[in-house]
Amino acid sequence: MKRIGVFTSGGDSPGMNACIRAVVRTAIYNGVEVIGINRGYNGIVDNDFIELKSHSVANILQKGGTILKSARSKSFFTEEGRKSAFENISQAGIEGIIAIGGDGTFTGAHIFNQEYNIPFIGIPGTIDNDLYGTDETIGYDTALNTVVDCVDKIRDTASSHNRLFFVEVMGKDAGFIALRSGIGVGAEAILVPETKTYINKLIAKLEAGRRKSKTSGIVIVAEGDNAGGAYEIARKVKEKFNFYDTRVSVLGHLQRGGKPSARDRVLASQLGFSAVENLIAGETNKMVGMENNKVVLTPFEKAIKYNKELNPNLLKLVEVLSI
Ligand code: F6P
């Protein structure tokens, strides 16, 4: 294999640039040229390619976002889009592709692999941490730290005004960001999609806190929670329990930016290195991940479809520590 392509796709995440850097440097170290593909799958369909040299990825390790930009492609999920993509890849002499992204990214790679014989290795780059086959995804640790920093600030004003804040965090249909950030900020309650939310149970918890003279509080709400998100939950709680003045804060895309943490930079570097090593060794249709500090390969189908469980011990911890 003498030339490979690399792109970032789906929601961007801090650490993607560190990963691109590791992919480029590892490939060049092994005598393999690298073509950067801009804007995810849209760039493959639009033939938006750029040669990447070692100096192309200098001084990006510490930067959030992705120099190759990202997108959620519609054209690639059509047969004619994939046909143009294949023609462009062949024209450019690209013999294998590294895809840095989330479940949507690997779904596309899997479909493409079935139609065209272009080897793909995926790297889990998303703040959601919702991919099976890796303990953490690139960007998750940085997003956790961002949420903790933001909620510490909210806690200051909540305690100054005796307010109850409902803080909504990202994570799509998963509660990984909510669970660990909630523990990190000492939230009174953490609402995640993986466990059904009962408003009466939440109110009972808040009422118990009031009886213990808690004058303010934080409830972390995962955006995918079944009770409808922070604004809806705050409204339902206020209907039956209005002891606290309540406010809502949706952290949104703050969680996607920022300088990657050391942990994410190291994870991105390790997975970028391993992805290239495995691609040029002939592996395909698999995602590299880190489990118990070991690099593992997981077939795309499993990485996308298998359910990654929340740690039940952490859910219990929340119950105990928030009394
Ligand atoms: O997948 C990452 C993510 O940030 C999710 O947590 C969130 O639901 C989604 O992307 C937001 O998508 P967009 O950036 O397209 O609004």
Coordinates of C-alpha atoms and ligand atoms in Angstrom, one line a residue:
M1 CA 0.0 0.0 0.0
K2 CA 1.7 3.2 -1.2
R3 CA -1.0 5.9 -0.8
I4 CA -3.9 6.2 1.7
G5 CA -6.6 8.8 2.4
V6 CA -7.8 10.2 5.7
F7 CA -10.8 12.2 6.6
T8 CA -12.9 13.3 9.6
S9 CA -16.6 12.9 9.7
G10 CA -19.7 13.5 11.8
G11 CA -19.6 15.8 14.8
D12 CA -16.1 17.1 15.3
S13 CA -14.3 16.5 18.5
P14 CA -11.2 17.8 20.3
G15 CA -8.3 15.5 19.5
M16 CA -9.2 14.9 15.8
N17 CA -6.2 17.1 14.8
A18 CA -3.9 15.1 17.0
C19 CA -5.3 12.0 15.3
I20 CA -4.8 13.3 11.8
R21 CA -1.2 14.2 12.8
A22 CA -0.5 10.7 14.0
V23 CA -2.0 9.1 10.9
V24 CA 0.1 11.3 8.6
R25 CA 3.3 10.9 10.5
T26 CA 2.9 7.1 10.9
A27 CA 2.1 6.6 7.2
I28 CA 5.1 8.7 6.0
Y29 CA 7.3 6.9 8.5
N30 CA 6.2 3.7 6.7
G31 CA 6.9 5.1 3.2
V32 CA 3.2 5.7 2.5
E33 CA 1.8 8.9 1.0
V34 CA -1.3 10.6 2.5
I35 CA -4.2 12.3 0.8
G36 CA -6.3 14.4 3.1
I37 CA -10.0 14.4 2.2
N38 CA -11.8 17.6 3.2
R39 CA -15.3 17.7 4.7
G40 CA -15.8 14.0 5.4
Y41 CA -17.7 11.9 2.8
N42 CA -18.8 15.1 1.0
G43 CA -15.2 15.6 0.1
I44 CA -14.8 12.1 -1.4
V45 CA -17.9 12.7 -3.5
D46 CA -16.7 16.2 -4.6
N47 CA -13.1 15.1 -5.1
D48 CA -11.9 17.6 -2.5
F49 CA -8.4 16.2 -1.8
I50 CA -5.1 17.7 -0.6
E51 CA -1.7 16.1 -0.3
L52 CA -0.5 15.9 3.3
K53 CA 3.2 16.0 4.2
S54 CA 4.8 15.8 7.6
H55 CA 4.9 19.6 7.9
S56 CA 1.2 19.8 6.9
V57 CA 0.3 18.5 10.4
A58 CA 2.9 20.6 12.4
N59 CA 1.5 22.6 15.3
I60 CA -2.0 21.1 15.2
L61 CA -1.9 18.6 18.0
Q62 CA -3.1 21.1 20.5
K63 CA -5.9 22.6 18.4
G64 CA -9.6 21.7 18.7
G65 CA -11.7 21.1 15.6
T66 CA -10.3 19.4 12.5
I67 CA -8.1 20.9 9.8
L68 CA -9.8 18.6 7.3
K69 CA -13.2 19.9 8.4
S70 CA -16.1 17.6 8.8
A71 CA -19.7 17.1 7.6
R72 CA -22.8 14.9 7.8
S73 CA -23.0 13.8 4.2
K74 CA -26.3 13.1 2.3
S75 CA -24.7 12.5 -1.1
F76 CA -22.5 9.6 0.0
F77 CA -25.6 7.8 1.2
T78 CA -26.8 7.5 -2.4
E79 CA -25.6 4.9 -4.9
E80 CA -24.5 7.5 -7.4
G81 CA -22.7 9.5 -4.7
R82 CA -20.7 6.4 -3.7
K83 CA -20.0 5.6 -7.4
S84 CA -18.5 9.1 -7.8
A85 CA -16.6 8.6 -4.6
F86 CA -15.1 5.3 -5.8
E87 CA -14.1 6.9 -9.1
N88 CA -12.4 9.8 -7.3
I89 CA -10.6 7.5 -4.9
S90 CA -9.4 5.3 -7.8
Q91 CA -8.4 8.3 -9.8
A92 CA -6.3 9.6 -6.9
G93 CA -4.6 6.2 -6.5
I94 CA -5.8 5.9 -2.9
E95 CA -5.5 2.2 -1.9
G96 CA -7.0 2.4 1.7
I97 CA -8.8 4.9 3.9
I98 CA -8.7 6.0 7.5
A99 CA -12.0 7.3 8.7
I100 CA -12.1 9.3 11.9
G101 CA -15.6 9.7 13.3
G102 CA -18.6 8.1 15.0
D103 CA -21.3 5.5 14.3
G104 CA -22.6 7.3 11.2
T105 CA -19.1 7.4 9.7
F106 CA -18.6 3.7 10.2
T107 CA -22.0 2.9 8.8
G108 CA -21.0 4.7 5.6
A109 CA -17.6 2.9 5.5
H110 CA -19.3 -0.5 6.0
I111 CA -21.8 0.1 3.1
F112 CA -19.0 1.4 0.9
N113 CA -16.9 -1.6 1.7
Q114 CA -19.7 -4.0 0.6
E115 CA -19.9 -2.2 -2.8
Y116 CA -16.3 -1.4 -3.5
N117 CA -13.2 -3.1 -2.5
I118 CA -11.4 -0.2 -0.7
P119 CA -10.0 -1.1 2.7
F120 CA -11.3 1.1 5.5
I121 CA -10.0 1.4 9.1
G122 CA -12.1 3.5 11.5
I123 CA -10.9 5.6 14.5
P124 CA -13.5 6.5 17.1
G125 CA -13.6 10.3 17.1
T126 CA -16.7 11.7 18.8
I127 CA -17.5 13.3 22.2
D128 CA -20.4 10.9 22.8
N129 CA -18.3 7.9 23.7
D130 CA -21.1 5.7 22.3
L131 CA -19.0 3.3 20.3
Y132 CA -18.6 -0.4 21.3
G133 CA -15.0 -1.6 21.2
T134 CA -13.2 1.3 23.0
D135 CA -13.3 2.4 26.6
E136 CA -13.2 6.0 25.4
T137 CA -13.7 7.8 22.1
I138 CA -11.4 10.7 21.1
G139 CA -12.9 14.0 22.4
Y140 CA -14.9 12.4 25.3
D141 CA -12.4 13.3 28.0
T142 CA -12.1 16.9 26.8
A143 CA -15.9 17.3 26.6
L144 CA -16.2 16.0 30.2
N145 CA -13.7 18.6 31.4
T146 CA -15.5 21.3 29.5
V147 CA -18.8 20.3 31.1
V148 CA -17.3 20.2 34.6
D149 CA -15.7 23.6 34.1
C150 CA -19.0 25.1 32.9
V151 CA -21.1 23.5 35.7
D152 CA -18.7 24.7 38.4
K153 CA -19.4 28.2 37.1
I154 CA -23.1 27.6 37.1
R155 CA -22.8 26.2 40.7
D156 CA -21.4 29.6 41.8
T157 CA -24.4 31.5 40.7
A158 CA -26.9 28.8 41.7
S159 CA -25.6 28.9 45.3
S160 CA -25.6 32.8 45.3
H161 CA -29.3 32.9 44.3
N162 CA -30.6 29.7 45.9
R163 CA -31.5 28.3 42.5
L164 CA -31.9 24.9 41.0
F165 CA -30.3 24.5 37.6
F166 CA -31.2 22.0 35.0
V167 CA -28.1 21.6 32.8
E168 CA -28.5 19.8 29.4
V169 CA -25.4 18.1 28.0
M170 CA -24.7 16.4 24.6
G171 CA -24.3 12.7 24.0
K172 CA -26.9 12.0 21.4
D173 CA -28.7 8.8 22.6
A174 CA -26.1 8.0 25.2
G175 CA -25.6 9.2 28.8
F176 CA -21.8 8.8 29.1
I177 CA -21.1 12.6 29.1
A178 CA -24.0 13.2 31.6
L179 CA -23.0 10.4 34.0
R180 CA -19.3 11.1 34.5
S181 CA -19.7 14.9 34.4
G182 CA -22.6 14.7 36.9
I183 CA -20.4 12.7 39.3
G184 CA -17.6 15.2 38.7
V185 CA -19.8 18.2 39.7
G186 CA -21.6 16.5 42.5
A187 CA -25.0 16.8 40.8
E188 CA -28.2 16.2 42.9
A189 CA -29.5 14.0 40.0
I190 CA -28.3 12.8 36.6
L191 CA -30.9 11.9 34.0
V192 CA -29.7 9.6 31.2
P193 CA -31.4 7.8 28.3
E194 CA -30.3 4.4 29.5
T195 CA -32.6 4.6 32.6
K196 CA -36.2 5.8 32.5
T197 CA -36.7 9.2 34.2
Y198 CA -39.7 9.5 36.6
I199 CA -40.5 13.1 37.4
N200 CA -42.0 12.1 40.8
K201 CA -38.9 10.3 41.8
L202 CA -36.8 13.3 40.8
I203 CA -39.0 15.6 42.9
A204 CA -38.8 13.2 45.9
K205 CA -35.0 13.4 45.6
L206 CA -35.1 17.2 45.4
E207 CA -37.5 17.4 48.3
A208 CA -35.2 15.2 50.4
G209 CA -32.4 17.7 49.6
R210 CA -34.6 20.6 50.7
R211 CA -35.4 18.9 54.0
K212 CA -31.6 18.6 54.5
S213 CA -31.5 22.4 53.9
K214 CA -29.9 22.2 50.5
T215 CA -30.4 25.8 49.3
S216 CA -29.5 25.2 45.6
G217 CA -28.8 22.3 43.2
I218 CA -27.7 21.0 39.9
V219 CA -29.6 18.4 37.8
I220 CA -27.6 17.1 34.8
V221 CA -29.9 16.1 31.8
A222 CA -28.6 14.1 28.9
E223 CA -30.1 15.5 25.7
G224 CA -31.4 12.1 24.8
D225 CA -33.2 11.5 28.1
N226 CA -36.7 10.1 27.6
A227 CA -38.4 12.9 29.7
G228 CA -37.9 15.5 26.9
G229 CA -34.8 17.5 27.7
A230 CA -33.9 20.1 30.3
Y231 CA -36.6 22.7 29.5
E232 CA -39.4 20.2 29.5
I233 CA -38.2 18.5 32.7
A234 CA -37.8 21.8 34.5
R235 CA -41.3 22.7 33.5
K236 CA -42.7 19.4 34.8
V237 CA -40.8 19.7 38.1
K238 CA -41.9 23.3 38.7
E239 CA -45.6 22.3 38.2
K240 CA -45.4 20.1 41.4
F241 CA -42.3 21.4 43.2
N242 CA -41.6 25.1 43.2
F243 CA -39.5 25.5 46.4
Y244 CA -36.5 26.6 44.3
D245 CA -36.3 29.3 41.8
T246 CA -35.2 27.2 38.7
R247 CA -33.2 28.0 35.6
V248 CA -32.1 26.0 32.6
S249 CA -28.7 26.0 30.9
V250 CA -28.1 24.1 27.6
L251 CA -24.3 23.7 27.1
G252 CA -24.6 22.7 23.4
H253 CA -21.6 23.0 21.1
L254 CA -19.3 24.4 23.8
Q255 CA -18.8 20.7 24.5
R256 CA -17.4 20.1 21.0
G257 CA -14.6 22.8 21.1
G258 CA -11.5 23.6 23.0
K259 CA -8.0 22.4 23.3
P260 CA -7.9 18.6 23.6
S261 CA -6.9 17.3 27.0
A262 CA -3.6 15.4 27.4
R263 CA -5.6 12.2 27.7
D264 CA -7.3 12.8 24.4
R265 CA -4.1 13.8 22.7
V266 CA -2.4 10.6 23.8
L267 CA -5.4 8.4 22.8
A268 CA -5.6 10.1 19.4
S269 CA -1.9 9.6 18.8
Q270 CA -2.1 5.9 19.8
L271 CA -5.2 5.2 17.7
G272 CA -3.9 7.1 14.7
F273 CA -0.6 5.2 14.8
S274 CA -2.4 1.8 15.2
A275 CA -5.0 2.5 12.5
V276 CA -2.3 3.1 9.9
E277 CA -0.3 0.0 11.1
N278 CA -3.4 -2.2 10.7
L279 CA -4.5 -0.7 7.4
I280 CA -1.1 -1.3 5.7
A281 CA -0.9 -4.7 7.3
G282 CA -4.1 -5.6 5.3
E283 CA -6.9 -5.1 7.9
T284 CA -10.2 -3.6 6.8
N285 CA -13.8 -2.9 7.9
K286 CA -12.7 -2.5 11.5
M287 CA -12.4 0.2 14.1
V288 CA -9.3 0.5 16.3
G289 CA -10.1 1.1 20.0
M290 CA -8.4 1.1 23.4
E291 CA -9.7 -1.3 26.0
N292 CA -7.9 -1.8 29.3
N293 CA -4.9 0.1 27.8
K294 CA -4.6 -2.3 24.9
V295 CA -5.4 -1.5 21.2
V296 CA -8.2 -3.8 19.9
L297 CA -9.8 -4.1 16.5
T298 CA -13.6 -4.3 16.3
P299 CA -15.6 -5.0 13.1
F300 CA -17.6 -2.0 12.1
E301 CA -20.9 -3.9 12.4
K302 CA -20.2 -4.6 16.0
A303 CA -18.8 -1.2 16.8
I304 CA -22.0 0.4 15.5
K305 CA -24.6 -2.1 16.6
Y306 CA -23.4 -3.5 19.9
N307 CA -24.8 -1.6 22.9
K308 CA -22.1 0.0 25.1
E309 CA -23.4 -0.2 28.7
L310 CA -23.2 2.6 31.2
N311 CA -21.2 1.5 34.3
P312 CA -23.9 0.4 36.8
N313 CA -21.5 1.1 39.7
L314 CA -21.3 4.8 38.7
L315 CA -25.1 5.0 38.6
K316 CA -25.2 3.6 42.2
L317 CA -22.4 6.0 43.2
V318 CA -24.7 9.0 42.2
E319 CA -27.5 7.7 44.4
V320 CA -25.2 7.5 47.4
L321 CA -23.1 10.6 47.0
S322 CA -26.0 12.9 46.3
I323 CA -27.9 12.3 49.5
Ligands
F6P1 O1 -22.2 13.3 17.9 C1 -21.7 14.5 18.5 C2 -22.8 15.5 18.8 O2 -22.2 16.6 19.4 C3 -23.9 14.9 19.6 O3 -23.6 14.9 21.0 C4 -25.0 16.0 19.3 O4 -26.3 15.5 19.6 C5 -24.8 16.2 17.8 O5 -23.4 15.9 17.6 C6 -25.1 17.6 17.4 O6 -25.0 17.6 15.9 P1 -24.7 18.9 15.1 O7 -23.3 19.4 15.4 O8 -24.9 18.5 13.7 O9 -25.8 19.9 15.6

